[in-house]
Coordinates of C-alpha atoms in Angstrom, one line a residue:
Chain A
X439 CA -0.3 -0.1 0.2
X440 CA 1.4 3.3 -0.6
X441 CA 1.7 6.3 1.7
X442 CA 2.0 10.1 0.8
X443 CA 5.7 11.0 0.5
X444 CA 7.6 12.0 3.7
X445 CA 9.8 14.3 5.4
X446 CA 13.0 11.9 4.7
X447 CA 12.5 10.5 8.4
X448 CA 13.7 7.1 6.6
X449 CA 17.3 8.6 6.4
X450 CA 17.0 9.8 10.0
X451 CA 16.0 6.4 11.1
X452 CA 19.2 5.1 9.2
X453 CA 21.3 7.3 10.6
X454 CA 20.0 6.4 14.6
X455 CA 20.2 2.8 14.1
X456 CA 23.1 2.1 11.2
X457 CA 26.4 2.8 13.9
X458 CA 27.2 2.8 17.3
X459 CA 26.3 -0.9 18.3
X460 CA 28.8 -3.3 19.2
X461 CA 30.4 -5.5 16.1
X462 CA 30.4 -9.1 16.8
X463 CA 33.4 -11.3 15.9
X464 CA 30.9 -13.3 13.6
X465 CA 29.0 -10.7 11.7
X466 CA 30.1 -10.0 8.3
X467 CA 27.0 -7.7 7.1
X468 CA 24.9 -5.5 9.4
X469 CA 22.2 -2.9 9.0
X470 CA 21.7 -2.1 5.4
X471 CA 20.6 -4.6 3.0
X472 CA 18.3 -6.8 2.1
X473 CA 19.5 -9.4 5.0
X474 CA 22.2 -9.2 7.4
X475 CA 25.2 -11.9 7.2
X476 CA 26.6 -13.7 9.9
X477 CA 29.2 -16.6 9.9
X478 CA 28.2 -19.2 12.3
X479 CA 30.9 -20.1 14.7
X480 CA 31.9 -24.1 14.4
X481 CA 30.3 -26.6 16.5
X482 CA 27.9 -24.1 18.0
X483 CA 24.1 -24.2 18.1
X484 CA 22.1 -21.0 17.2
X485 CA 19.7 -20.1 20.0
X486 CA 16.8 -17.5 18.9
X487 CA 13.5 -15.8 20.6
X488 CA 11.5 -13.0 19.5
X489 CA 9.5 -10.9 21.9
X490 CA 7.1 -7.8 21.8
X491 CA 6.2 -5.0 23.8
X492 CA 3.1 -2.9 23.4
X493 CA 2.7 0.4 24.6
X494 CA 0.5 0.7 27.3
X495 CA 0.1 -3.1 27.6
X496 CA 3.6 -4.0 28.4
X497 CA 5.1 -0.6 29.3
X498 CA 3.6 2.8 30.1
X499 CA 3.6 4.8 26.6
X500 CA 4.7 8.1 28.2
X501 CA 7.6 6.1 29.5
X502 CA 10.9 7.8 28.5
X503 CA 12.1 6.5 25.3
X504 CA 15.6 5.4 26.4
X505 CA 14.0 3.6 29.4
X506 CA 11.4 1.9 26.8
X507 CA 14.5 0.7 24.7
X508 CA 16.5 -0.4 27.8
X509 CA 13.6 -3.1 28.8
X510 CA 12.5 -4.3 25.4
X511 CA 16.2 -5.2 24.6
X512 CA 16.7 -6.7 28.3
X513 CA 13.5 -8.6 28.4
X514 CA 14.1 -10.2 24.7
X515 CA 18.1 -10.9 26.1
X516 CA 16.6 -12.8 29.4
X517 CA 15.6 -15.4 26.9
X518 CA 19.1 -16.3 25.6
X519 CA 20.6 -16.2 29.3
X520 CA 17.6 -18.6 30.4
X521 CA 18.8 -21.3 27.8
X522 CA 22.6 -20.5 28.5
X523 CA 23.7 -18.7 25.6
X524 CA 26.4 -16.3 24.5
X525 CA 24.8 -13.0 22.9
X526 CA 25.6 -12.4 19.4
X527 CA 23.0 -10.2 17.7
X528 CA 19.4 -8.9 17.3
X529 CA 17.2 -7.9 14.9
X530 CA 14.5 -4.8 15.8
X531 CA 11.1 -4.1 14.2
X532 CA 9.6 -1.0 15.4
X533 CA 6.2 0.4 14.9
X534 CA 5.7 4.2 15.4
X535 CA 2.8 6.3 15.0
X536 CA 5.4 9.2 14.4
X537 CA 9.1 9.4 13.7
X538 CA 9.6 11.9 16.3
X539 CA 13.3 13.0 16.0
X540 CA 14.0 13.6 19.7
X541 CA 12.0 10.5 20.5
X542 CA 13.8 8.2 18.0
X543 CA 17.4 10.1 19.2
X544 CA 16.5 9.2 23.1
X545 CA 15.2 5.5 22.2
X546 CA 18.2 4.7 20.0
X547 CA 20.4 5.9 23.1
X548 CA 19.0 3.5 25.3
X549 CA 19.0 0.9 22.9
X550 CA 22.9 1.5 22.2
X551 CA 23.7 1.4 26.0
X552 CA 21.3 -2.0 26.7
X553 CA 23.2 -3.2 23.5
X554 CA 26.7 -2.5 24.8
X555 CA 26.3 -3.8 28.4
X556 CA 24.4 -7.2 26.7
X557 CA 27.0 -7.4 24.2
X558 CA 24.2 -7.7 21.1
X559 CA 25.0 -6.4 17.3
X560 CA 22.3 -4.6 15.8
X561 CA 22.2 -6.9 12.7
X562 CA 18.9 -5.7 10.9
X563 CA 15.4 -4.1 11.4
X564 CA 12.2 -2.5 10.0
X565 CA 11.0 1.0 11.0
X566 CA 7.5 1.3 10.1
X567 CA 4.7 3.4 10.8
X568 CA 1.6 2.8 12.6
X569 CA -1.1 3.7 15.0
X570 CA 0.1 2.4 18.1
X571 CA 3.9 2.0 19.6
X572 CA 5.2 -1.8 19.1
X573 CA 8.5 -3.1 19.5
X574 CA 9.6 -6.6 18.6
X575 CA 13.2 -7.7 19.1
X576 CA 14.8 -10.6 17.7
X577 CA 17.5 -11.9 19.7
X578 CA 20.2 -14.7 19.0
X579 CA 23.0 -16.2 20.6
X580 CA 25.3 -19.7 20.7
X581 CA 26.2 -22.4 23.1
X582 CA 28.4 -25.4 22.0
X583 CA 26.3 -27.8 20.1
X584 CA 24.0 -29.8 22.4
X585 CA 24.6 -27.5 25.4
X586 CA 21.6 -25.3 25.5
X587 CA 19.7 -25.4 29.1
X588 CA 15.9 -26.0 28.2
X589 CA 12.6 -26.4 30.4
X590 CA 12.4 -30.2 29.8
X591 CA 15.1 -32.1 31.7
X592 CA 14.1 -31.7 35.4
X593 CA 14.0 -35.1 37.4
X594 CA 12.7 -36.1 40.5
X595 CA 15.2 -35.4 43.3
X596 CA 16.5 -32.5 41.6
X597 CA 16.5 -29.3 43.9
X598 CA 15.2 -26.0 42.7
X599 CA 16.6 -22.8 42.8
X600 CA 16.3 -19.2 41.9
X601 CA 18.6 -16.8 40.6
X602 CA 18.0 -13.9 43.1
X603 CA 14.6 -12.2 45.0
X604 CA 11.5 -12.5 43.3
X605 CA 8.8 -10.2 43.4
X606 CA 10.6 -6.4 42.3
X607 CA 9.0 -6.2 39.3
X608 CA 5.5 -6.8 40.4
X609 CA 6.0 -4.3 43.5
X610 CA 7.6 -1.8 40.8
X611 CA 4.5 -1.7 38.8
X612 CA 2.4 0.7 40.8
X613 CA 5.4 3.2 40.8
X614 CA 6.1 2.4 37.4
X615 CA 2.5 3.6 35.9
X616 CA 2.3 6.5 38.6
X617 CA 5.4 7.9 37.6
X618 CA 6.9 6.6 34.5
X619 CA 9.9 8.8 34.2
X620 CA 11.1 7.9 37.5
X621 CA 13.9 4.9 37.4
X622 CA 15.1 5.0 40.8
X623 CA 14.6 2.3 43.6
X624 CA 12.4 -0.5 42.7
X625 CA 11.5 1.0 39.2
X626 CA 15.4 0.5 38.3
X627 CA 14.5 -3.2 38.5
X628 CA 11.3 -2.8 35.9
X629 CA 13.1 -0.8 33.3
X630 CA 16.7 -2.4 33.8
X631 CA 16.1 -6.0 34.5
X632 CA 19.6 -7.9 35.0
X633 CA 20.0 -10.2 32.4
X634 CA 21.5 -13.4 33.8
X635 CA 23.9 -14.1 31.0
X636 CA 27.2 -15.3 33.4
X637 CA 25.1 -17.4 35.4
X638 CA 23.2 -19.2 32.5
X639 CA 26.5 -19.8 31.0
X640 CA 28.0 -21.5 34.1
X641 CA 24.6 -23.6 34.7
X642 CA 25.1 -25.1 31.1
X643 CA 27.0 -28.0 33.0
X644 CA 25.2 -28.2 35.8
X645 CA 21.6 -27.2 35.4
X646 CA 19.1 -29.9 34.3
X647 CA 16.3 -27.6 33.4
X648 CA 16.1 -23.6 33.4
X649 CA 14.1 -21.1 32.1
X650 CA 13.6 -16.8 32.9
X651 CA 10.8 -15.6 35.3
X652 CA 8.8 -13.2 32.9
X653 CA 5.5 -14.3 33.9
X654 CA 5.7 -14.8 37.6
X655 CA 7.2 -17.5 39.7
X656 CA 4.5 -20.1 39.9
X657 CA 3.3 -19.8 36.3
X658 CA 6.7 -20.1 35.0
X659 CA 7.6 -23.3 37.2
X660 CA 4.6 -24.8 35.8
X661 CA 5.7 -24.3 32.3
X662 CA 9.2 -26.2 34.0
X663 CA 6.9 -29.1 35.2
X664 CA 5.2 -29.5 32.2
X665 CA 7.5 -29.8 29.9
X666 CA 9.7 -32.0 32.0
X667 CA 6.5 -34.2 33.3
X668 CA 7.2 -33.6 36.8
X669 CA 6.0 -31.8 39.7
X670 CA 7.3 -28.9 41.4
X671 CA 7.1 -28.7 45.3
X672 CA 8.6 -24.9 46.4
X673 CA 9.0 -24.0 49.9
X674 CA 7.3 -20.9 50.7
X675 CA 9.7 -20.3 53.7
X676 CA 12.5 -20.7 51.4
X677 CA 11.4 -18.5 48.3
X678 CA 13.1 -15.1 48.6
X679 CA 10.6 -12.3 48.2
X680 CA 10.9 -8.4 48.2
X681 CA 8.2 -8.4 50.3
X682 CA 8.1 -11.2 53.3
X683 CA 5.5 -14.0 53.8
X684 CA 3.6 -11.7 56.3
X685 CA 3.3 -9.1 54.0
X686 CA -0.3 -9.0 52.2
X687 CA 2.1 -8.2 49.2
X688 CA 3.8 -11.7 49.3
X689 CA 1.4 -13.3 46.7
X690 CA 1.8 -10.7 44.3
X691 CA 5.7 -11.4 44.4
X692 CA 5.6 -14.9 43.6
X693 CA 2.7 -14.7 41.0
X694 CA 3.6 -11.1 39.3
X695 CA 5.8 -10.7 36.4
X696 CA 8.8 -8.9 35.0
X697 CA 11.6 -10.6 37.5
X698 CA 13.4 -11.8 34.6
X699 CA 15.5 -14.1 37.4
X700 CA 16.3 -17.5 36.2
X701 CA 14.2 -20.8 37.6
X702 CA 16.4 -23.8 37.4
X703 CA 17.0 -27.6 38.4
X704 CA 20.0 -29.0 39.6
X705 CA 20.5 -32.8 40.9
X706 CA 20.7 -32.9 44.7
X707 CA 23.9 -35.0 44.3
X708 CA 25.5 -31.7 43.0
X709 CA 24.0 -29.4 45.9
X710 CA 27.6 -28.5 47.0
X711 CA 28.8 -27.3 43.3
X712 CA 25.7 -25.3 42.9
X713 CA 26.1 -23.5 46.3
X714 CA 29.7 -23.1 45.2
X715 CA 27.9 -20.4 42.6
X716 CA 27.2 -18.2 45.3
X717 CA 30.6 -17.1 45.5
X718 CA 29.9 -15.2 42.2
X719 CA 26.2 -15.3 42.7
X720 CA 25.4 -14.5 46.0
X721 CA 21.2 -14.1 45.6
X722 CA 20.9 -17.6 44.4
X723 CA 18.7 -19.6 46.6
X724 CA 17.0 -23.1 46.9
X725 CA 13.1 -23.1 46.8
X726 CA 12.3 -26.6 46.8
X727 CA 12.7 -30.0 45.1
X728 CA 10.9 -31.6 42.3
X729 CA 9.2 -34.7 42.5
X730 CA 7.5 -37.3 40.6
X731 CA 4.4 -35.7 38.9
X732 CA 1.5 -36.2 41.4
X733 CA -1.4 -34.6 39.3
X734 CA -0.5 -31.3 40.1
X735 CA 2.3 -29.2 38.4
X736 CA 3.6 -26.8 40.7
X737 CA 3.0 -27.3 44.8
X738 CA 3.9 -24.2 47.3
X739 CA 4.1 -26.2 50.7
X740 CA 4.6 -24.4 54.3
X741 CA 5.0 -26.1 57.5
X742 CA 4.0 -29.3 56.0
X743 CA 0.8 -28.2 54.6
X744 CA 0.3 -27.4 50.8
X745 CA -1.0 -23.6 50.1
X746 CA -4.1 -23.3 48.3
X747 CA -3.3 -20.3 45.8
X748 CA -5.2 -18.4 42.9
X749 CA -5.8 -20.7 40.0
X750 CA -4.9 -17.8 37.2
X751 CA -1.7 -16.8 39.0
X752 CA 0.6 -14.7 36.8
X753 CA 1.0 -12.9 33.7
X754 CA -1.9 -13.5 31.6
X755 CA -1.6 -12.7 27.6
X756 CA -5.0 -12.7 26.8
Chain B
X394 CA 2.6 -4.6 33.3
X395 CA -0.7 -6.8 34.4
X396 CA -3.4 -7.4 32.7
X397 CA -6.6 -9.1 33.9
X398 CA -7.2 -12.9 33.6
X399 CA -8.1 -14.5 29.7
X400 CA -10.0 -17.0 28.5
X401 CA -7.1 -19.6 27.8
X402 CA -6.4 -18.1 24.4
X403 CA -2.8 -18.2 25.0
X404 CA -3.3 -21.9 24.6
X405 CA -5.3 -21.6 21.9
X406 CA -2.5 -20.1 20.0
X407 CA 0.0 -22.3 21.0
X408 CA -2.4 -24.9 19.7
X409 CA -2.4 -23.1 15.9
X410 CA 1.2 -22.4 16.0
X411 CA 2.9 -25.4 17.5
X412 CA 2.2 -27.5 14.7
X413 CA 1.6 -28.1 10.8
X414 CA 4.9 -26.2 9.8
X415 CA 7.5 -27.5 7.6
X416 CA 10.0 -29.4 9.6
X417 CA 13.7 -27.9 8.6
X418 CA 16.8 -30.5 9.1
X419 CA 18.7 -28.2 10.7
X420 CA 16.1 -27.4 13.7
X421 CA 16.7 -29.2 16.9
X422 CA 14.0 -27.2 19.1
X423 CA 11.0 -25.2 17.5
X424 CA 8.3 -23.6 19.3
X425 CA 7.9 -23.8 23.1
X426 CA 10.7 -23.2 25.1
X427 CA 12.6 -19.7 26.1
X428 CA 14.6 -20.0 22.4
X429 CA 14.6 -22.3 19.5
X430 CA 17.6 -24.4 18.6
X431 CA 19.3 -24.4 15.5
X432 CA 22.4 -26.4 14.3
X433 CA 23.9 -24.3 11.2
X434 CA 25.4 -26.3 8.6
X435 CA 29.2 -26.4 8.3
X436 CA 30.6 -23.7 5.9
X437 CA 27.6 -21.8 5.5
X438 CA 26.6 -18.1 6.2
X439 CA 23.3 -17.1 7.7
X440 CA 21.3 -14.6 6.3
X441 CA 18.6 -13.0 8.1
X442 CA 15.8 -10.1 7.6
X443 CA 13.0 -8.8 9.5
X444 CA 9.8 -7.3 8.2
X445 CA 6.7 -5.7 9.6
X446 CA 3.3 -5.3 8.2
X447 CA 0.7 -3.2 10.0
X448 CA -2.9 -3.0 9.6
X449 CA -4.4 -0.3 7.0
X450 CA -0.9 0.8 6.5
X451 CA 0.4 -2.2 4.5
X452 CA -2.7 -4.0 4.1
X453 CA -6.2 -3.6 4.3
X454 CA -7.4 -4.5 8.1
X455 CA -10.4 -6.2 6.6
X456 CA -8.6 -8.5 4.4
X457 CA -9.2 -12.3 4.8
X458 CA -6.7 -13.4 7.6
X459 CA -5.0 -16.4 5.5
X460 CA -4.7 -13.6 2.8
X461 CA -3.0 -11.4 5.4
X462 CA -0.6 -14.2 6.5
X463 CA 0.1 -15.3 2.9
X464 CA 1.5 -11.9 1.8
X465 CA 3.4 -11.2 5.2
X466 CA 5.5 -14.4 4.8
X467 CA 6.3 -13.9 1.4
X468 CA 7.0 -10.2 1.5
X469 CA 9.3 -10.8 4.7
X470 CA 10.9 -14.1 2.4
X471 CA 11.7 -12.1 -0.6
X472 CA 14.8 -10.3 1.1
X473 CA 16.4 -14.1 1.7
X474 CA 15.7 -14.8 -2.1
X475 CA 17.4 -11.1 -2.8
X476 CA 20.5 -12.6 -1.5
X477 CA 20.6 -15.8 -2.6
X478 CA 19.6 -17.6 0.0
X479 CA 18.1 -20.9 0.7
X480 CA 15.2 -20.4 3.1
X481 CA 15.4 -22.4 6.8
X482 CA 13.0 -20.6 9.3
X483 CA 11.3 -17.8 10.6
X484 CA 10.3 -16.1 14.0
X485 CA 6.8 -14.6 14.3
X486 CA 5.7 -11.4 16.5
X487 CA 2.2 -11.1 16.0
X488 CA 0.2 -8.1 18.1
X489 CA -3.3 -8.4 18.0
X490 CA -6.7 -6.4 19.0
X491 CA -8.3 -9.4 20.2
X492 CA -7.6 -13.1 19.9
X493 CA -10.7 -14.2 18.0
X494 CA -10.7 -17.8 17.2
X495 CA -11.7 -18.0 13.9
X496 CA -9.6 -15.2 12.6
X497 CA -6.4 -17.2 14.4
X498 CA -7.1 -20.2 12.5
X499 CA -7.8 -18.6 9.3
X500 CA -4.3 -16.6 9.8
X501 CA -2.5 -19.6 10.8
X502 CA -3.8 -21.8 7.8
X503 CA -2.4 -19.2 5.5
X504 CA 0.8 -18.9 7.2
X505 CA 0.9 -22.7 7.3
X506 CA 0.2 -22.6 3.4
X507 CA 2.8 -19.9 2.8
X508 CA 5.4 -21.7 4.9
X509 CA 5.1 -24.9 3.5
X510 CA 5.6 -23.6 -0.2
X511 CA 8.6 -21.2 0.7
X512 CA 10.1 -24.2 3.1
X513 CA 10.0 -21.9 6.1
X514 CA 9.9 -23.7 9.3
X515 CA 8.0 -21.6 12.2
X516 CA 10.8 -21.9 15.0
X517 CA 9.4 -19.3 17.4
X518 CA 7.3 -16.3 18.2
X519 CA 5.2 -14.0 20.5
X520 CA 1.7 -13.2 20.4
X521 CA 0.8 -10.0 22.4
X522 CA -2.6 -8.2 22.5
X523 CA -2.1 -4.4 21.5
X524 CA -4.6 -1.9 19.9
X525 CA -3.7 -2.4 16.6
X526 CA -2.8 -5.6 14.5
X527 CA 0.8 -5.5 13.5
X528 CA 2.8 -8.5 12.1
X529 CA 6.9 -9.0 12.2
X530 CA 8.4 -11.6 10.5
X531 CA 12.2 -12.4 11.0
X532 CA 12.9 -14.9 8.4
X533 CA 16.3 -16.5 8.0
X534 CA 18.4 -19.0 5.1
X535 CA 22.0 -20.1 4.2
X536 CA 24.5 -19.8 1.4
X537 CA 27.4 -21.1 1.1
X538 CA 30.1 -18.7 3.2
X539 CA 30.9 -16.0 1.3
X540 CA 28.4 -16.3 -1.8
X541 CA 25.8 -13.8 -0.6
X542 CA 24.2 -11.2 -2.9
X543 CA 24.5 -7.7 -1.9
X544 CA 23.6 -4.3 -3.1
X545 CA 26.9 -3.4 -3.5
X546 CA 28.9 -5.0 -6.2
X547 CA 27.5 -3.7 -9.4
X548 CA 30.1 -2.1 -11.6
X549 CA 30.6 0.1 -14.5
X550 CA 29.6 -2.3 -17.9
X551 CA 27.1 -4.6 -15.9
X552 CA 24.2 -5.6 -17.5
X553 CA 20.8 -4.4 -15.7
X554 CA 18.3 -7.2 -15.4
X555 CA 15.0 -7.7 -13.5
X556 CA 13.1 -11.2 -13.0
X557 CA 9.9 -10.4 -14.5
X558 CA 7.2 -7.8 -15.2
X559 CA 7.1 -4.8 -13.1
X560 CA 4.0 -2.8 -11.8
X561 CA 1.4 -5.5 -10.8
X562 CA 1.6 -4.7 -7.1
X563 CA 1.3 -0.9 -8.0
X564 CA -1.6 -1.5 -10.5
X565 CA -3.6 -4.2 -7.9
X566 CA -3.6 -1.7 -5.1
X567 CA -6.8 0.0 -6.3
X568 CA -8.6 -3.3 -6.5
X569 CA -7.3 -4.7 -3.5
X570 CA -8.8 -1.8 -1.6
X571 CA -11.8 -1.4 -3.0
X572 CA -12.3 -5.1 -2.4
X573 CA -9.9 -6.6 0.1
X574 CA -11.5 -10.6 0.2
X575 CA -11.1 -10.6 -3.9
X576 CA -7.9 -12.4 -4.7
X577 CA -8.2 -13.2 -8.3
X578 CA -6.5 -11.5 -11.2
X579 CA -4.0 -8.5 -10.2
X580 CA -4.7 -8.9 -6.4
X581 CA -3.2 -12.4 -6.8
X582 CA 0.1 -10.7 -7.4
X583 CA -0.6 -8.6 -4.3
X584 CA -1.8 -11.2 -1.6
X585 CA 0.7 -14.1 -3.1
X586 CA 4.0 -12.2 -4.4
X587 CA 6.0 -15.1 -6.1
X588 CA 9.4 -15.1 -4.1
X589 CA 12.1 -15.7 -6.3
X590 CA 14.2 -18.3 -4.0
X591 CA 15.3 -20.3 -7.3
X592 CA 16.4 -17.5 -9.1
X593 CA 18.1 -16.0 -6.3
X594 CA 19.9 -19.5 -5.6
X595 CA 21.0 -19.4 -9.7
X596 CA 22.3 -15.8 -9.5
X597 CA 25.0 -16.3 -6.9
X598 CA 27.7 -17.2 -9.1
X599 CA 26.5 -15.0 -12.0
X600 CA 25.3 -11.9 -10.3
X601 CA 27.6 -8.6 -9.0
X602 CA 24.5 -7.0 -7.1
X603 CA 21.0 -8.1 -6.5
X604 CA 18.0 -6.9 -4.3
X605 CA 14.1 -7.3 -4.4
X606 CA 12.0 -4.6 -5.7
X607 CA 9.8 -3.8 -2.4
X608 CA 9.6 0.0 -2.8
X609 CA 9.6 0.6 -6.4
X610 CA 12.0 0.1 -9.2
X611 CA 13.4 3.6 -9.4
X612 CA 13.9 3.7 -5.9
X613 CA 15.2 0.5 -5.3
X614 CA 17.6 1.0 -8.3
X615 CA 19.0 3.9 -6.0
X616 CA 19.9 1.7 -3.2
X617 CA 21.9 -0.6 -5.7
X618 CA 23.6 2.8 -7.3
X619 CA 24.6 4.0 -3.9
X620 CA 25.4 0.8 -1.9
X621 CA 27.7 0.3 -5.3
X622 CA 28.7 3.8 -5.9
X623 CA 27.7 3.8 -9.5
X624 CA 24.6 5.1 -11.7
X625 CA 22.2 2.5 -12.8
X626 CA 20.8 3.6 -16.5
X627 CA 17.9 2.5 -17.4
X628 CA 16.0 2.1 -20.7
X629 CA 12.4 2.9 -20.8
X630 CA 11.5 0.9 -23.9
X631 CA 13.2 -2.4 -22.1
X632 CA 11.4 -2.2 -18.5
X633 CA 8.6 -4.9 -18.9
X634 CA 5.5 -3.3 -17.4
X635 CA 2.2 -4.2 -16.9
X636 CA 0.8 -0.8 -18.4
X637 CA 2.5 0.0 -21.7
X638 CA 4.8 3.3 -21.9
X639 CA 1.7 5.3 -23.5
X640 CA -0.3 4.2 -21.0
X641 CA -0.9 6.7 -17.9
X642 CA -0.4 4.3 -15.4
X643 CA 3.2 3.6 -16.6
X644 CA 4.9 6.0 -14.3
X645 CA 2.8 3.9 -11.2
X646 CA 4.4 0.7 -12.5
X647 CA 8.0 2.0 -12.1
X648 CA 7.6 3.8 -9.1
X649 CA 5.2 1.6 -7.1
X650 CA 6.0 -0.8 -4.6
X651 CA 5.0 -4.4 -3.6
X652 CA 6.3 -6.2 -7.0
X653 CA 9.0 -8.1 -5.2
X654 CA 10.7 -9.2 -8.4
X655 CA 14.4 -9.1 -8.1
X656 CA 16.8 -6.2 -9.5
X657 CA 20.0 -7.4 -10.5
X658 CA 23.4 -7.1 -12.3
X659 CA 25.4 -9.2 -14.4
X660 CA 28.7 -8.4 -16.2
X661 CA 28.1 -7.8 -20.2
X662 CA 30.6 -10.6 -20.5
X663 CA 28.4 -13.0 -19.2
X664 CA 25.4 -11.7 -20.8
X665 CA 25.1 -15.0 -22.6
X666 CA 24.6 -17.1 -19.5
X667 CA 22.0 -14.5 -18.1
X668 CA 20.0 -15.0 -21.3
X669 CA 20.5 -19.0 -21.0
X670 CA 18.4 -18.4 -17.7
X671 CA 15.5 -17.3 -19.6
X672 CA 15.0 -21.3 -20.1
X673 CA 13.9 -21.6 -16.5
X674 CA 12.7 -17.8 -15.9
X675 CA 11.5 -16.9 -19.2
X676 CA 10.7 -13.5 -17.6
X677 CA 13.8 -11.7 -17.0
X678 CA 14.7 -8.9 -19.0
X679 CA 17.6 -6.8 -19.5
X680 CA 16.6 -3.0 -18.8
X681 CA 19.5 -1.0 -18.9
X682 CA 23.2 -0.6 -17.8
X683 CA 25.4 0.4 -15.2
X684 CA 27.8 3.2 -16.0
X685 CA 30.4 5.2 -13.8
X686 CA 29.0 7.7 -11.3
X687 CA 28.0 10.7 -12.9
X688 CA 26.1 12.6 -10.2
X689 CA 22.5 10.6 -10.5
X690 CA 21.9 7.6 -8.8
X691 CA 19.3 6.8 -11.4
X692 CA 18.5 7.8 -15.2
X693 CA 15.7 6.6 -17.2
X694 CA 16.7 7.2 -21.1
X695 CA 14.5 6.8 -23.8
X696 CA 15.3 7.6 -27.4
X697 CA 18.8 9.1 -26.3
X698 CA 17.6 11.7 -24.1
X699 CA 17.1 11.3 -20.3
X700 CA 13.4 11.4 -18.8
X701 CA 12.5 13.8 -16.0
X702 CA 10.8 11.7 -13.2
X703 CA 9.3 13.0 -10.0
X704 CA 11.9 13.2 -7.1
X705 CA 10.3 11.2 -4.3
X706 CA 9.0 8.4 -6.6
X707 CA 8.4 5.1 -4.6
X708 CA 7.4 4.0 -1.5
X709 CA 7.9 6.4 1.8
X710 CA 7.9 4.8 4.9
X711 CA 7.4 8.4 6.7

């Protein structure tokens, strides 16, 4: 379909996105042709994921553009960390109500900062005009062939671990909605989720399953349970949460989204190796055990009884 | 951010997109985990592109969903053909105003049909709720290392070629806008652009530059000219167009988008090899020659004089 001639914003956008990003050693050609060219390293598997964030669904439309970009790239990259991948690059699809120079400059600046921190090369993109702001990011990285962590390997007898405190994203949300431009305190965790790349890489040879907690601990634990055909029994007292068990917001912590911590299982026989990870990753906590599937996917126990929790816990996409 | 609990559409969507797609031999893990896993074939380069289509910007929102899907995947895959790639797979990011069962079933059916024809495995995706329909598709494929066609290799003395008749997309548009559900005649070219994969693969060892015509012949010729640092001199009489040179719609044909034919350059010394391609690709036409850069990127000549054409010819994204 056609559209009236524009103001040369197309050139402006290429200016913002064609340079300033980290150049990955395997990239032969980046932005600017019909497709990018990457030479895969020998003996590796390619891991890829695509993630979309929509204004006023996944973030406040009025948030500063550099914060929107930071969050979008970090959330996307978290999927790579969850599989143990070394980051390589990303493709960006950006749909914008208008191509305002100042907003784009701010967005590109946040995207560049995040890309450098995450070590992700901008390989290509598509910028389109549309009635609402939609950001889709495809990310990719490498693992030595056959070593990717999946959700499917948890076995009865494994310990269950999380990488750090749960619930910061959920408790940050009211603050973020009230004042989207403020990014200190809890809001910092919302806009700048810490992608667990170094931990994911170390877990390749240790964990039997792994994923990132994006839709809430309980819901995501269910994904591992179903993929592995086991039951995950969590210990309420052992889960590190930002609000204490006696706090009315505790349930929000274990069901709320936006944490981007890793949830993983490790055979109990290798618990000492797991505990040794604390030297580098001080926040990791053992929060339960994998048991033979007993009809439920996820149970939360406390003082030898099973807690009753709401059925639709966690982020619902529709 | 959070959203009220839904109707289980998430499961429905996974049902539509988790099966029925061609399984590529290099795919180890597709839809359903944090990321997909692909084992790259040895000695190959990975070519990738991302393409977005927005309702009522790139296609009529009221078009049947299977036609929207057909067009979206074909347009995205055209970028692979333009670089000479063998298709491997794609990631889909779908933002929907509502997750209506019937629409999704129809969309998925068109997507599956196109994926089988194009030999593209659905590797992963993200389906989100949002105020407008936005479809982003990342496509990827392989070439033997170093053999990808780019826009940058055209040299003075090369012939300029197109893969087939130009202007069908542009002239189809009024029909499509008037009756989005009709897909015979010219509208068929609009919804089912023929991806030039076999020709792109054959051109790897013959063409010095190549791209697909998505924004109009003149504008896209300018991309090759700038990337290669040359002038493309087109011969008005030689360009195969759906409307004749004397027809008032001729200009639309050479400036309108949506054709998805290939535009490529081949050294004049290899013209016989190029002409031999006509046995398999009967529509290819030689439409001009590459000359040393003379200040203009693209010229259209007719009877030894240079035609004056509108400055902003072709699709403008903003």
